[in-house]
Every structure is written in C-alpha cells, then in structure tokens.
Amino acid sequence: MVGYNILDDVEKGKEVEFMSYSRAKNIVSVFTAVVAMLWPIAFYFFRLGFDNSGGTSLVSLLNIVFLSWFILLLPDNIRRFRQFIGINLKESWLNSDACVSLSGLILVVVAGLGVAFLGINTLLLFVVIGAVFFLLSLKEFILNVSLRQSLMILVILLVYSLWLITMFWSVHMGPLFIEGILIGQGQIDPLFHSALAGMLKIFNIASTGLNGIPYIGYHFGSHWIFAQLSFLLRIPLLTFYQIGFPIIFIPLFIQSMLFLALDIRKHILPQGIKDNFQLDFKFWGIFLITQIGFLPKVVYGWLGSSVVARYASESYTLAIIFSLLLMALCIDFWGRGPAAKLRVKDKLFLILIVPFLIGLITWSKISVGILIIVLAAYLFLRLKLYKKIIFAIGFIASLLVFGVIFLLISKILFVYNPSGATISISLFDNIRGKQFYILPFYFLLYYFIAFVFIILRLYRAGIDTWDKLRSQFLQNKLIDVETLVVLCFVGFLPGALIFLPSGGAGYFSDYQGVIAAILLLAYLPIFWPKNIRINIVLKIALIFVVLPFVVAMLFNVFAFTYRILRDNIDIRIAILSETESVSGSKSIASLYSADKLQKAMENNKRYPLLQALRKLNGLPLEEKRRSLVFVSHKDTLFWTTLAKQKGLPFLVPALTGMAMIDGVPLLENVYYREYGFNLYQLRKKPQTAADRKIGNLLSKVREKGFSQLILLNAESGEIKKYE
C-alpha cells in the first residue's frame, strides 16, 4: 500500500527493526576505506610492464592509502574509543563526525607544512595509526554485519569502484599519463593544475611559472592543500594529482555524502523514525544510480551535465567536501533546537568556524562558494536569524570572508582574442546549444533527482493543496525542499545569463544534484519504509520503472571500463611501434613485457626530455627557488611535444616544480581563453638570437629576483647551469 507510514506502526507500539547510527557509520567508513584500497591495485594493473619506482612505488602508494585511512576512519575510531572508555558527551557540533573529519584533514595538511618549514616529517605516525584504524574498523564491521549483507555491500562496492576508477582515469590523467608524453599525448588540465600547485609548493605564490612567477587570480585552495600533502608524502605533485587525490579525497567525498545523509536522518527526521539507519539494498541501489547515472553517459554529454566533474575536478570535489562538512556541522549545531541557549563554543562556531569554512569553500571553487553564500543569505533572512545579534555577526563575518577571497581569486582573465573577456553576457547559453530532441526534456532530466525528492517529500507530508503547502512553509517545515529549490534556481542562473568558458556553468548547476541525492538517501525510511506493503502488481511496475535505470547504469560502467582499457593498450602499442611491429600471436605478451617497453621508451626521441625533467625535479628545494629554466624556441622537439594539446608550456613547471624564463609559447599555439596565458606577453614571433644569449637571459633572470639560469636541451636531455 503506497500510503503506508512507518510512524503508524511506531505509534501502535509495533516493533520496528533499526540499525544503530554508529553501526551505519562504521559500514560507510569501511566501504570508503576499501574504495581507497582498490585504487593502487587498479593502478598497478594498468601499469604492468612499466617502471614503478619513486612516487609510484609500492611503498609510496601504501603511504597514500594509510594516510587516507587515517582521515576516513578517524571519526569511526574516535566514536569507538569514547564508547570503550564510557565517555558520554552531550551532542554538539564540536564532537560531531564532521568536526572530527575536518580536524583530521587539517592535521595532515599542518603536518605537510611541518615538512616544508621545519623539515620534520611525521608521515610514519599517520601511516601506523591509519593501519590500526583500519583493522579496528574492519573488526567491528565483521562482528556486526551479516554475511548476506556483507556480500551485498561487496557487490555494490566492486561495481561502484569499477565505474569510479575507470571513469576518473578515462576523463582525467590515466596511469600512463607520463608515458603518454613520449607519444605526444597529454591533457592541458593536469599539467596546468600541477604547474600551479608546484609554484605554490616551491614559492608559496599562485602562478603557472612560464615567465617568472606572476600571480594568477584563480581558486587555488585545492592546489595549496595538495602542495602540502605532496611534501608530507614525498611524491611529485603530478603523481599526487594522478593517484594521491583519488585515493584520499574521492573516498572522503563519498563518506561526506553518506555521513550527511545519516546525520539528516538523526537530527531532522521525525521522532520514531529518525533512528532508522538501515543501509539495505534500496539505500545502496539509489546511491549507485544517483552517482553512476540513470541515463547513458552520452545523454549526460548532451545535457552538459557535470556529474563526472564531481569526481574528476579536484577543486570542485574539495569544495563539495567542505560544503558537506559545513552542512553536517550546521545540522549538529541546530540539533539541540533553535530555542536552546547558545554556549561559548556555539558562538565561536557562528563567528569563526562558519566564516572559515565558507572562505575555504570559495578558495577551493568559487562557484560552490557563491552557491553556499547565497543559500546562507536565504536561510538567514528566511529564518529571521538577524533578530539574534550573534547570528548577525556570524553572517556578516561570512560575507566579509567571502568577499575578500572572491576579490582575491576572481580576477577575470583576458587573452589575445577578438572578443576579449572570457566571461560575457549570453542569455541561456547553457541550453541554446543542446540538441533539439533534448530541449523539451532538459529540465526534467537535468533536475530529475531534485524533482523526485521534492515530489516524494511533499507527498509524504500530505501536501496536496496550496493551502497545505503555504501552511507547512510558514511553519518552516519544508526548509529541506526550500534549500534544494534555491540551489536549483541559483545554480541555473549563471549559465542562463552569461557565457562561462570550460563548462563553468556546470559547476553551478550540477551542485543541486549532489544535495538532491543526499536528501533522497536521508529520507528513504519515509519514502520507502522497510515494512511497506506492496502488492504483486506494484512490484512488477516498479521493476519495469527501475530496470531501464539499472541498464543505463551498467552501460556507463562498461563504457568507461572499455575506454580506459582501449586507451591503455593504444599507448602501449604507440610506444612499442616505434621500435618493432606489434602484431601476431606475440603481440599481447609484447604489450606487457617490461624489457621491451623499457627498451622502446629509451629509444624514443622524447625520452631524454623526460629524464632531464626528472633530474630537475630532484634538485634541492633551495636551488629550485633561485633558478629559472629556459628552453629555446629552436628546440623544436620540446615545443612540438604536446602541440596538439596546447599544454606543452606547462610541462616544465608541472613535472619539476620549477619556473621558467621566457617559457611562453607563440601566439599561434594558444587558442585557450583560460589558463592564465594573459599574464604573459604572448609572442607573435620566435625568440631572436639576442633573446637566446646567456648574458641577456641572466639579466632577465636577475630582474625577476632569481640568481641561476638553467638551460634545458630537450633533444639531448642536457642541462646547463649559469649564475
């Protein structure tokens, strides 16, 4: 019976089986910890036959996994420790899981700063604690979760991880990204972001380092954080983007989503139902469909959806994580009720923690920062929080922090192009370019999860007239629905009013999908109670409704898996084909032969360049800080290595962490309107003989505050130093 309400059974005294809050969070913690563990396994599989020394060694990858476990499992083990010693703290934002997660992340970043400024590396401590945490959490999982449920979670885990790993490496930088440079492959995005993070790591300045280190107005929060973790883990930044980020932050993103859903159940759902933390097949099935997608990935492409960007855009992922932690903290803060007396720590939360997190979100991704500050303004006015002075002070502080960071990082970038600005007025740019057969269904498909939640929420609340809707609205009983509507509307506006390059509008409009999925999971016990009575006709109907979604989801898993396997094999074939024919019965063995792959790479004309870049990366930090690298325009091998991708200028700062002198490409090789090229004087003609003279170059080096010139010859790999 569709109208069944679990509260009816609660009121009648019927026994309803519940899963404890702590047990549910333990399951989520172990789930995300295993996701983190699967990344290095897949990484080694896709790198079979290639060298894995240095930043991609087994020890390095295990260090990353254990550090990830420390962050992921800290809340679970802190909670267990409190229960073990009998500490029963009053519920507060200060001892919430969100606060513990945030504290753990801040702690490892501070540890990275300790390496940078004090030369003290505490990585081993985090590694040991992370390993112990995993064993303790896994033990609790085994003792409390039935074999049947464990097998169900395992299947969900494998399907989700297969999609997650292959999707990330298909659209981002795969396991053979460095080797791909040998055959002229390489996306500009990873190189740009690694270059920016490298300049932050070495010089503490946001710059791309193509001609000195001029400041770039950009949301560089994630880059700065990655720079500190690169110090702590002792791995190159490009390697961190390739494998460190997905092992540490993608599982943390998943955990933040699922933890927030459980916190909403605990603090917001009605009495008698809020203790239902059942993580059954319905829960995991909805989680899979909302993350992998209920439509074929080609349809998401037509819609201009940024679903994949939630995982593949580092800055967006971090901003979402921080925003979800902020929401969880606010829910824990509000859990005692609006009428509760504010303690000192509560006031500090409003005037310090909330502004800090809003600043952190904006610093990481300006689009998410704008959405959060607008939502905060709406709730501030809607709930009349301005009547309480401490809330007013906190909101004003948040506005000030947002404004300062916005001005610092939102410098509109210009390059040499006829139109000038990268941002321009363009009404409904986000939908005008869609295929005609998609337009009638655009809003339904793009905001489908939000529509589903809002409809079910209103239906379960018994709202079937405007009067009931108005009554519930005035009683502040639909704040969750209002929040989602605000995010949908505000997220749609930027793309409807202005042109934002590089899919920028999607980073506004997609965010509602994250919140809608969380709310759907949170309210699942109300929308689909465990004891709901469904007749056979309705069951058959549900199967026919859900089956297309499942088929589309599995298709997306297969599509990304096929793509990464194909790309991986294509790179191997391209590398080997320069030295031998890859055909016949021995072709597969050749593709994975370490000796043949190494020999082929050593015979590749770009191999000396990669080796030289590795040598420069190994230079002492002090030498990097006083040196600029020069590559002559006559060095055609370097300037044509990634010509098709237009990303070659970032090759030196991305792979070495060193800035260049006169490393700006010719104007004809720059067609992007982003990436900070406007900071430099783009050349219309190649360097002259005078530009290449050592004396003139040294003068330019000194003018920019450096003392050493390093000449790099890409063809021979020769490195010369001048002072």
XYZ file of C-alpha atoms in Angstrom:
723
model
C 0.000 0.000 0.000
C 1.630 3.216 -1.178
C 0.228 5.400 1.567
C 1.841 3.373 4.350
C 3.667 5.403 7.005
C 6.107 3.752 9.380
C 5.045 6.225 12.060
C 1.696 4.434 12.200
C 3.414 1.263 13.442
C 5.571 3.251 15.874
C 2.501 4.868 17.404
C 0.765 1.488 17.732
C 3.720 0.054 19.582
C 4.767 -2.363 16.900
C 8.405 -3.394 16.957
C 10.383 -1.965 14.063
C 13.955 -3.172 13.434
C 16.504 -0.352 13.404
C 20.209 -0.202 12.695
C 22.217 1.915 15.083
C 23.726 5.209 13.970
C 27.225 4.107 14.989
C 26.951 0.798 13.141
C 25.723 2.509 9.969
C 28.624 4.932 10.043
C 31.053 2.055 10.574
C 29.722 0.404 7.411
C 30.165 3.626 5.446
C 33.681 4.073 6.864
C 34.791 0.567 5.879
C 33.112 0.955 2.481
C 35.095 4.108 1.680
C 38.318 2.674 3.139
C 38.105 -0.306 0.784
C 37.382 2.037 -2.143
C 40.651 3.832 -1.272
C 42.477 0.492 -1.149
C 41.312 -0.567 -4.621
C 42.900 2.417 -6.394
C 46.543 1.281 -6.102
C 45.555 -2.254 -7.134
C 43.985 -0.913 -10.313
C 46.911 1.470 -10.779
C 49.431 -1.373 -10.792
C 47.243 -3.434 -13.099
C 47.152 -0.673 -15.715
C 50.897 -0.069 -15.327
C 52.002 -3.681 -15.802
C 55.367 -3.718 -17.543
C 56.292 -0.131 -16.674
C 58.674 1.116 -14.003
C 57.019 1.966 -10.678
C 59.903 3.439 -8.744
C 59.836 6.793 -6.992
C 56.425 8.379 -6.466
C 54.534 5.368 -7.818
C 56.419 2.709 -5.846
C 54.521 0.238 -3.682
C 55.719 1.981 -0.520
C 54.549 5.370 -1.794
C 51.106 4.052 -2.716
C 50.715 2.285 0.626
C 51.637 5.520 2.393
C 48.863 7.300 0.496
C 46.331 4.572 1.367
C 47.219 4.572 5.067
C 47.066 8.371 5.196
C 43.646 8.175 3.559
C 42.559 5.616 6.155
C 43.671 7.936 8.942
C 41.339 10.677 7.676
C 38.461 8.387 6.710
C 38.452 6.215 9.833
C 39.244 8.864 12.434
C 35.547 9.586 13.232
C 34.703 5.867 13.491
C 37.589 5.141 15.843
C 37.086 8.264 17.968
C 33.460 7.208 18.420
C 34.535 3.676 19.323
C 37.131 4.971 21.792
C 34.521 7.094 23.559
C 32.223 4.096 23.884
C 35.087 1.906 25.145
C 36.080 4.223 27.994
C 32.488 5.186 28.771
C 32.614 8.861 27.795
C 29.077 10.065 27.115
C 29.432 13.561 25.678
C 26.452 15.767 25.044
C 25.677 16.099 21.366
C 27.445 19.104 19.918
C 28.950 20.261 16.674
C 32.330 20.158 18.412
C 32.302 16.371 18.913
C 30.442 15.546 15.698
C 31.884 13.315 12.994
C 32.047 16.291 10.625
C 34.232 18.200 13.068
C 36.467 15.155 13.585
C 36.828 14.642 9.800
C 37.666 18.294 9.267
C 40.167 18.197 12.142
C 41.851 15.105 10.692
C 42.209 16.742 7.292
C 43.590 19.943 8.815
C 46.018 17.879 10.891
C 47.601 16.158 7.875
C 47.835 19.479 5.998
C 49.577 21.032 9.004
C 51.916 18.024 9.042
C 52.769 18.849 5.428
C 53.574 22.406 6.471
C 55.846 20.935 9.125
C 57.860 19.244 6.396
C 58.023 22.413 4.313
C 59.077 24.817 7.053
C 60.638 22.679 9.788
C 61.920 19.671 7.868
C 60.056 17.334 10.256
C 58.099 14.535 8.577
C 55.508 12.719 10.703
C 54.144 10.559 7.871
C 55.121 7.305 9.591
C 52.915 8.198 12.563
C 49.871 8.713 10.316
C 50.667 5.507 8.423
C 50.784 3.392 11.595
C 47.629 4.978 13.039
C 45.807 4.596 9.722
C 46.657 0.879 9.549
C 45.495 0.323 13.146
C 42.299 2.273 12.483
C 41.506 0.051 9.508
C 41.961 -3.153 11.480
C 39.737 -1.910 14.315
C 37.002 -0.668 11.967
C 37.132 -3.851 9.899
C 36.838 -5.952 13.064
C 33.684 -4.109 14.110
C 32.280 -4.463 10.600
C 32.854 -8.241 10.575
C 31.314 -8.694 14.035
C 28.167 -6.653 13.342
C 27.347 -7.164 9.670
C 25.783 -10.402 8.487
C 27.354 -12.467 5.714
C 24.415 -11.754 3.421
C 24.672 -8.009 3.879
C 28.454 -8.144 3.543
C 28.153 -9.887 0.174
C 25.606 -7.307 -0.973
C 27.922 -4.449 0.035
C 30.841 -6.200 -1.684
C 28.951 -6.426 -4.984
C 27.909 -2.768 -4.735
C 31.476 -1.833 -3.840
C 33.001 -3.630 -6.823
C 30.518 -2.223 -9.346
C 30.877 1.299 -7.986
C 34.675 1.141 -7.753
C 34.987 -0.242 -11.288
C 32.990 2.703 -12.613
C 34.723 5.208 -10.347
C 38.296 4.210 -11.193
C 37.804 3.759 -14.933
C 35.717 6.949 -15.188
C 38.331 9.041 -13.394
C 41.245 7.792 -15.456
C 39.258 7.980 -18.697
C 38.427 11.670 -18.361
C 41.471 12.721 -16.326
C 45.107 11.622 -16.311
C 45.399 7.859 -16.557
C 48.064 5.592 -15.034
C 50.213 6.013 -18.174
C 49.964 9.795 -18.350
C 53.739 10.350 -18.140
C 54.474 7.591 -20.655
C 51.869 9.147 -22.959
C 54.054 12.241 -23.243
C 56.536 10.102 -25.179
C 53.997 9.780 -27.977
C 52.800 13.391 -27.800
C 49.743 12.796 -25.605
C 48.872 14.823 -22.529
C 45.873 16.900 -21.478
C 46.439 20.533 -20.626
C 44.337 20.491 -17.426
C 46.520 18.159 -15.307
C 49.658 19.975 -16.445
C 48.171 23.400 -15.699
C 46.975 22.401 -12.229
C 50.227 20.616 -11.395
C 52.193 23.681 -12.530
C 50.063 25.972 -10.364
C 50.383 23.664 -7.351
C 54.124 23.362 -7.996
C 54.611 27.123 -7.798
C 52.629 27.178 -4.547
C 54.770 24.362 -3.194
C 58.106 25.967 -4.056
C 57.349 29.703 -3.903
C 54.025 29.963 -1.983
C 52.673 32.000 -4.909
C 49.753 31.117 -7.165
C 51.337 31.195 -10.600
C 51.908 28.968 -13.604
C 55.624 29.839 -13.764
C 56.013 30.321 -17.520
C 57.990 33.537 -17.253
C 58.859 34.117 -13.630
C 56.062 33.745 -11.091
C 53.375 36.416 -11.690
C 50.256 35.972 -9.549
C 47.232 34.351 -11.178
C 43.714 35.127 -9.974
C 42.319 31.634 -9.512
C 40.649 29.476 -6.862
C 43.845 27.776 -5.745
C 42.748 26.293 -2.404
C 42.951 22.693 -3.594
C 46.343 23.340 -5.195
C 47.763 24.695 -1.947
C 46.426 21.730 0.045
C 47.856 19.259 -2.477
C 51.219 21.012 -2.292
C 51.393 20.399 1.471
C 50.341 16.754 1.118
C 52.959 16.319 -1.596
C 55.557 17.453 0.954
C 54.218 15.019 3.544
C 54.030 12.029 1.180
C 57.327 12.841 -0.557
C 55.858 12.397 -4.040
C 55.800 14.709 -7.095
C 52.710 16.863 -7.476
C 51.794 15.361 -10.840
C 51.816 11.946 -9.160
C 49.597 13.301 -6.394
C 47.064 14.516 -8.955
C 47.285 11.163 -10.707
C 46.886 8.809 -7.721
C 47.079 10.731 -4.419
C 43.942 12.785 -4.995
C 41.676 9.840 -5.925
C 42.903 7.711 -3.009
C 42.471 10.429 -0.360
C 39.758 12.811 -1.491
C 37.335 10.815 -3.633
C 36.607 8.347 -0.766
C 36.325 11.349 1.580
C 33.784 12.879 -0.810
C 31.752 9.651 -0.766
C 31.952 9.468 3.020
C 30.920 13.110 3.418
C 27.816 12.487 1.298
C 26.729 9.359 3.145
C 27.573 10.758 6.595
C 25.468 13.854 5.881
C 22.546 11.646 4.823
C 22.805 9.747 8.137
C 23.106 12.996 10.116
C 19.944 14.298 8.469
C 18.170 11.093 9.481
C 19.371 11.510 13.048
C 18.595 15.178 13.598
C 15.832 16.122 11.148
C 13.568 13.141 10.544
C 10.524 12.858 12.867
C 10.721 11.129 16.238
C 10.142 7.391 15.937
C 11.714 7.170 12.514
C 14.941 9.134 12.754
C 16.717 6.197 14.412
C 16.256 4.048 11.309
C 19.750 3.887 9.848
C 19.147 0.783 7.776
C 21.636 0.576 4.884
C 19.835 -2.031 2.817
C 19.811 -2.819 -0.885
C 17.425 0.082 -1.580
C 19.884 2.515 0.003
C 22.913 1.279 -1.931
C 20.937 0.881 -5.150
C 19.773 4.501 -5.054
C 23.304 5.577 -4.163
C 24.670 3.769 -7.237
C 22.060 5.140 -9.613
C 22.442 8.735 -8.418
C 26.234 8.574 -8.698
C 26.891 6.445 -11.778
C 23.882 7.885 -13.537
C 20.415 6.701 -14.511
C 20.946 7.761 -18.133
C 23.599 6.642 -20.660
C 26.674 8.846 -20.386
C 26.150 10.190 -23.905
C 22.862 11.739 -22.727
C 24.668 13.462 -19.864
C 27.003 14.864 -22.507
C 24.049 16.251 -24.437
C 22.678 17.801 -21.255
C 26.023 19.405 -20.438
C 25.959 17.669 -17.057
C 28.989 17.897 -14.747
C 28.239 14.675 -12.850
C 31.672 13.283 -13.729
C 33.309 16.565 -12.639
C 32.234 15.882 -9.050
C 34.991 13.288 -9.006
C 37.375 14.402 -11.758
C 37.634 18.136 -10.987
C 39.862 18.352 -7.918
C 38.830 21.873 -6.943
C 35.118 21.055 -7.326
C 35.476 17.845 -5.330
C 37.212 19.604 -2.431
C 34.696 22.444 -2.416
C 31.842 19.925 -2.253
C 33.558 18.089 0.608
C 33.982 21.281 2.625
C 30.395 22.351 1.900
C 29.011 18.979 3.036
C 31.081 19.154 6.218
C 29.708 22.661 6.830
C 26.134 21.423 6.353
C 26.729 18.490 8.703
C 28.188 20.839 11.327
C 25.207 23.171 10.993
C 22.799 20.256 11.410
C 24.672 19.105 14.515
C 24.712 22.699 15.778
C 20.971 23.028 15.203
C 20.244 19.549 16.546
C 19.513 20.847 20.043
C 16.822 23.104 18.609
C 16.706 26.820 17.782
C 15.444 27.706 21.249
C 18.446 26.157 23.039
C 20.745 28.560 24.847
C 23.936 29.244 22.948
C 27.136 28.313 24.741
C 30.528 29.921 24.165
C 31.572 27.197 21.727
C 28.321 27.694 19.804
C 29.022 31.406 19.439
C 32.548 30.610 18.271
C 31.050 28.263 15.714
C 28.931 31.069 14.267
C 31.568 33.792 14.169
C 34.694 31.711 13.419
C 34.029 28.204 12.066
C 31.234 29.070 9.628
C 33.131 32.026 8.048
C 36.297 29.895 7.923
C 34.552 27.084 6.047
C 32.767 29.470 3.668
C 36.145 31.002 2.916
C 37.660 27.543 2.425
C 34.865 26.545 0.043
C 35.253 29.737 -2.006
C 39.038 29.401 -2.020
C 38.643 25.864 -3.399
C 35.931 26.534 -6.015
C 34.391 29.932 -6.461
C 31.145 28.577 -7.983
C 30.359 26.470 -4.910
C 31.299 29.396 -2.671
C 28.754 31.601 -4.434
C 26.033 28.945 -4.076
C 26.738 28.471 -0.371
C 26.819 32.182 0.480
C 23.546 32.766 -1.409
C 21.955 29.812 0.403
C 23.251 31.163 3.730
C 21.752 34.573 2.939
C 18.403 32.999 2.074
C 18.252 30.970 5.304
C 19.466 33.959 7.333
C 16.520 36.026 6.081
C 14.009 33.187 5.816
C 14.504 32.006 9.418
C 14.799 35.609 10.690
C 18.164 34.868 12.247
C 19.016 38.562 12.025
C 16.948 39.035 15.186
C 19.766 37.397 17.170
C 22.894 39.519 17.285
C 25.330 36.579 17.319
C 23.801 35.155 14.141
C 24.005 38.582 12.506
C 27.676 38.910 13.452
C 28.402 35.431 12.104
C 26.636 36.162 8.823
C 28.410 39.499 8.357
C 31.741 37.795 9.097
C 30.930 35.138 6.491
C 30.073 37.805 3.919
C 33.327 39.645 4.590
C 35.433 36.493 4.286
C 33.632 35.509 1.093
C 34.060 38.999 -0.357
C 37.782 39.212 0.375
C 38.533 35.784 -1.105
C 36.263 36.450 -4.075
C 38.190 39.628 -4.910
C 41.490 37.812 -4.419
C 40.804 34.907 -6.754
C 38.097 36.026 -9.189
C 40.251 38.168 -11.440
C 38.591 37.905 -14.861
C 41.170 36.540 -17.306
C 41.752 38.044 -20.730
C 43.820 36.784 -23.632
C 44.561 37.877 -27.129
C 41.304 37.145 -28.923
C 38.732 39.232 -30.818
C 36.089 39.170 -28.095
C 38.479 39.912 -25.214
C 36.911 38.672 -21.976
C 36.451 35.052 -21.054
C 33.128 35.902 -19.385
C 30.427 37.688 -21.381
C 26.669 38.228 -21.430
C 24.986 35.360 -23.252
C 21.360 34.611 -22.422
C 20.510 30.921 -21.948
C 23.908 29.830 -23.190
C 23.571 26.697 -21.042
C 20.643 25.351 -23.082
C 20.832 27.052 -26.502
C 23.454 24.634 -27.769
C 21.555 21.465 -26.831
C 20.229 19.088 -29.463
C 16.649 19.883 -30.445
C 15.418 16.467 -29.313
C 16.839 17.079 -25.805
C 15.435 20.568 -25.202
C 11.833 19.501 -24.344
C 13.188 17.160 -21.650
C 16.169 19.237 -20.499
C 14.844 20.402 -17.140
C 13.188 17.077 -16.330
C 16.358 15.074 -17.000
C 18.915 17.525 -15.610
C 16.996 18.081 -12.373
C 15.421 14.635 -12.220
C 16.753 13.644 -8.776
C 15.666 17.003 -7.348
C 12.180 16.584 -8.840
C 11.883 13.070 -7.405
C 12.856 14.218 -3.907
C 10.547 17.252 -3.901
C 7.546 15.265 -5.172
C 8.044 12.422 -2.668
C 8.708 14.867 0.156
C 5.500 16.799 -0.467
C 3.517 13.602 -0.978
C 4.699 12.013 2.273
C 3.963 15.266 4.114
C 0.379 15.025 2.892
C 0.577 18.265 0.923
C -1.970 18.142 -1.864
C -3.307 21.702 -1.844
C -1.793 25.182 -1.993
C -3.171 25.934 1.462
C -1.335 22.973 2.988
C 1.822 23.961 1.155
C 1.544 27.513 2.445
C 0.888 26.289 5.989
C 3.913 23.983 6.001
C 6.032 26.751 4.500
C 5.059 29.272 7.169
C 5.806 26.719 9.900
C 9.334 26.226 8.493
C 8.663 22.538 7.900
C 9.940 22.500 4.331
C 13.408 24.006 4.779
C 14.951 20.977 3.055
C 12.763 21.493 -0.019
C 13.445 25.224 0.015
C 17.190 24.590 0.202
C 17.069 22.367 -2.853
C 14.888 24.787 -4.814
C 17.251 27.682 -4.027
C 20.270 25.647 -5.175
C 18.479 24.608 -8.384
C 17.417 28.157 -9.218
C 20.636 29.950 -8.265
C 22.732 27.225 -9.905
C 20.811 27.622 -13.169
C 21.137 31.421 -13.334
C 24.850 31.859 -14.224
C 24.593 29.676 -17.321
C 21.316 31.354 -18.268
C 22.746 34.883 -18.073
C 26.427 34.723 -19.028
C 28.895 32.638 -21.014
C 31.339 30.782 -18.767
C 34.227 29.028 -20.559
C 35.384 25.459 -19.933
C 31.936 24.318 -18.859
C 31.923 26.763 -15.941
C 28.127 26.911 -15.824
C 28.014 23.207 -14.974
C 29.889 23.793 -11.724
C 26.948 25.947 -10.625
C 24.025 23.892 -11.914
C 25.342 20.426 -11.005
C 25.726 21.065 -7.265
C 21.996 20.635 -6.632
C 22.325 17.045 -7.856
C 24.709 16.229 -5.013
C 22.345 17.656 -2.394
C 19.278 16.053 -4.001
C 20.925 12.606 -3.886
C 21.854 13.093 -0.219
C 18.324 14.176 0.705
C 16.835 11.234 -1.186
C 19.051 8.817 0.759
C 18.331 10.595 4.035
C 14.549 10.465 3.659
C 14.466 6.911 2.297
C 12.928 5.476 5.526
C 9.987 7.837 4.997
C 9.712 7.452 1.232
C 10.159 3.675 1.286
C 9.703 2.217 4.799
C 11.075 -1.236 5.500
C 7.649 -2.639 6.387
C 5.840 -1.139 3.426
C 3.245 -3.473 1.948
C 3.484 -3.642 -1.859
C 1.235 -5.924 -3.892
C 2.475 -8.004 -6.810
C 1.169 -5.599 -9.455
C 3.070 -2.697 -7.931
C 6.219 -4.823 -7.633
C 6.101 -5.639 -11.350
C 5.510 -1.987 -12.165
C 8.494 -0.955 -10.031
C 10.702 -3.473 -11.816
C 9.780 -2.022 -15.204
C 10.424 1.518 -13.924
C 13.770 0.740 -12.285
C 15.130 -1.701 -14.906
C 15.992 0.968 -17.554
C 17.894 2.921 -14.889
C 19.886 -0.171 -13.924
C 20.658 -0.984 -17.572
C 21.836 2.605 -18.184
C 23.990 2.469 -15.056
C 25.650 -0.801 -16.092
C 26.182 0.600 -19.585
C 28.068 3.552 -18.069
C 30.252 1.151 -16.090
C 31.034 -0.846 -19.223
C 31.625 2.254 -21.381
C 34.276 3.742 -19.090
C 35.914 0.350 -18.476
C 36.191 -0.279 -22.202
C 37.566 3.224 -22.798
C 40.367 3.017 -20.212
C 41.375 -0.460 -21.404
C 41.441 0.711 -25.006
C 43.415 3.884 -24.191
C 45.886 1.897 -22.084
C 46.531 -0.580 -24.890
C 46.763 2.198 -27.511
C 49.545 3.915 -25.539
C 51.463 0.647 -25.234
C 51.114 -0.028 -28.950
C 52.203 3.512 -29.845
C 55.312 3.265 -27.660
C 56.311 -0.157 -28.987
C 55.513 0.577 -32.633
C 58.473 2.951 -32.899
C 60.904 0.055 -32.371
C 59.076 -3.097 -33.500
C 55.974 -4.398 -35.163
C 53.159 -5.117 -32.705
C 51.166 -7.837 -34.425
C 50.739 -11.562 -34.451
C 50.444 -14.097 -31.672
C 53.139 -12.454 -29.535
C 51.544 -9.003 -29.586
C 49.787 -9.265 -26.208
C 52.935 -10.507 -24.482
C 54.910 -7.638 -26.030
C 52.427 -5.082 -24.728
C 53.181 -6.126 -21.148
C 56.851 -7.032 -21.474
C 58.890 -4.849 -19.103
C 62.094 -5.307 -21.134
C 60.515 -4.428 -24.461
C 58.591 -1.455 -23.067
C 61.688 -0.061 -21.362
C 63.796 -0.525 -24.486
C 61.141 1.172 -26.611
C 60.968 4.132 -24.253
C 64.739 4.533 -24.158
C 64.790 4.618 -27.957
C 62.010 7.225 -28.056
C 63.198 10.681 -29.128
C 61.393 12.323 -26.194
C 62.897 10.018 -23.556
C 65.924 12.287 -22.864
C 63.487 15.145 -22.210
C 61.590 13.144 -19.595
C 64.806 12.038 -17.950
C 66.061 15.623 -17.830
C 62.778 16.769 -16.261
C 63.115 14.034 -13.630
C 66.644 15.274 -12.823
C 65.380 18.833 -12.421
C 62.586 17.598 -10.174
C 65.205 16.008 -7.928
C 67.095 19.265 -7.339
C 67.210 20.611 -3.756
C 64.373 22.926 -2.774
C 66.746 25.846 -2.218
C 68.161 25.537 -5.741
C 64.689 25.382 -7.273
C 63.721 28.588 -5.505
C 66.592 30.566 -7.054
C 66.523 29.081 -10.563
C 64.604 29.654 -13.792
C 64.575 27.118 -16.658
C 64.978 28.180 -20.283
C 64.078 26.167 -23.381
C 64.932 27.776 -26.700
C 62.241 28.113 -29.365
C 64.762 26.471 -31.687
C 64.310 23.315 -29.614
C 61.506 22.052 -31.832
C 61.268 18.708 -30.049
C 60.141 20.421 -26.857
C 57.793 22.907 -28.499
C 56.063 20.225 -30.581
C 55.825 17.535 -27.899
C 52.284 18.420 -26.865
C 51.440 20.867 -29.618
C 48.047 19.311 -30.348
C 47.001 19.650 -26.735
C 48.424 23.189 -26.420
C 49.690 22.200 -22.986
C 53.407 21.953 -23.603
C 54.431 25.209 -21.829
C 53.300 23.735 -18.516
C 55.441 20.631 -18.974
C 58.467 22.059 -17.140
C 56.707 23.589 -14.083
C 54.311 20.634 -13.842
C 56.983 17.912 -13.853
C 59.730 19.780 -11.980
C 58.074 22.380 -9.763
C 60.446 24.940 -11.301
C 59.540 28.212 -13.002
C 60.730 29.158 -16.490
C 62.161 32.226 -18.145
C 60.585 33.156 -21.478
C 58.619 29.908 -21.491
C 55.574 31.470 -23.114
C 54.501 29.795 -26.364
C 53.899 31.506 -29.667
C 50.525 33.159 -30.042
C 49.551 30.672 -32.757
C 49.889 27.856 -30.207
C 47.489 29.469 -27.733
C 43.804 29.251 -28.511
C 42.524 28.744 -24.993
C 40.986 31.758 -23.302
C 41.903 30.473 -19.872
C 44.874 29.001 -18.058
C 46.386 32.374 -17.195
C 48.104 32.997 -20.540
C 47.006 36.635 -20.310
C 49.547 37.146 -17.523
C 52.343 36.955 -20.055
C 53.257 38.796 -23.234
C 52.429 36.252 -25.910
C 54.999 36.085 -28.695
C 53.993 36.669 -32.299
C 57.472 35.643 -33.491
C 60.021 33.085 -32.190
C 62.898 34.164 -29.974
C 65.731 36.000 -31.700
C 69.437 35.216 -31.326
C 69.701 38.102 -28.854
C 66.882 36.587 -26.775
C 68.860 33.364 -26.505
C 72.165 34.913 -25.400
C 73.248 33.754 -21.956
C 74.068 37.280 -20.785
C 70.664 38.631 -21.764
C 68.908 35.653 -20.215
C 70.830 36.069 -16.953
C 69.836 39.728 -16.839
C 66.162 38.753 -17.188
C 66.577 36.072 -14.528
C 68.025 38.590 -12.067
C 65.337 41.162 -12.887
C 62.750 38.643 -11.747
C 64.555 38.057 -8.439
C 66.341 34.806 -9.282
C 70.060 34.067 -9.459
C 70.533 30.896 -11.538
C 69.727 30.143 -15.175
C 69.216 26.521 -16.243
C 69.308 25.683 -19.942
C 67.397 22.561 -20.955
C 68.000 20.799 -24.268
C 65.047 18.508 -24.975
C 66.711 16.515 -27.752
C 69.829 15.526 -25.817
C 68.477 15.919 -22.280
C 71.488 18.098 -21.475
C 71.202 20.511 -18.532
C 73.497 23.523 -18.166
C 73.578 25.936 -15.245
C 74.692 29.592 -15.249
C 74.929 32.164 -12.484
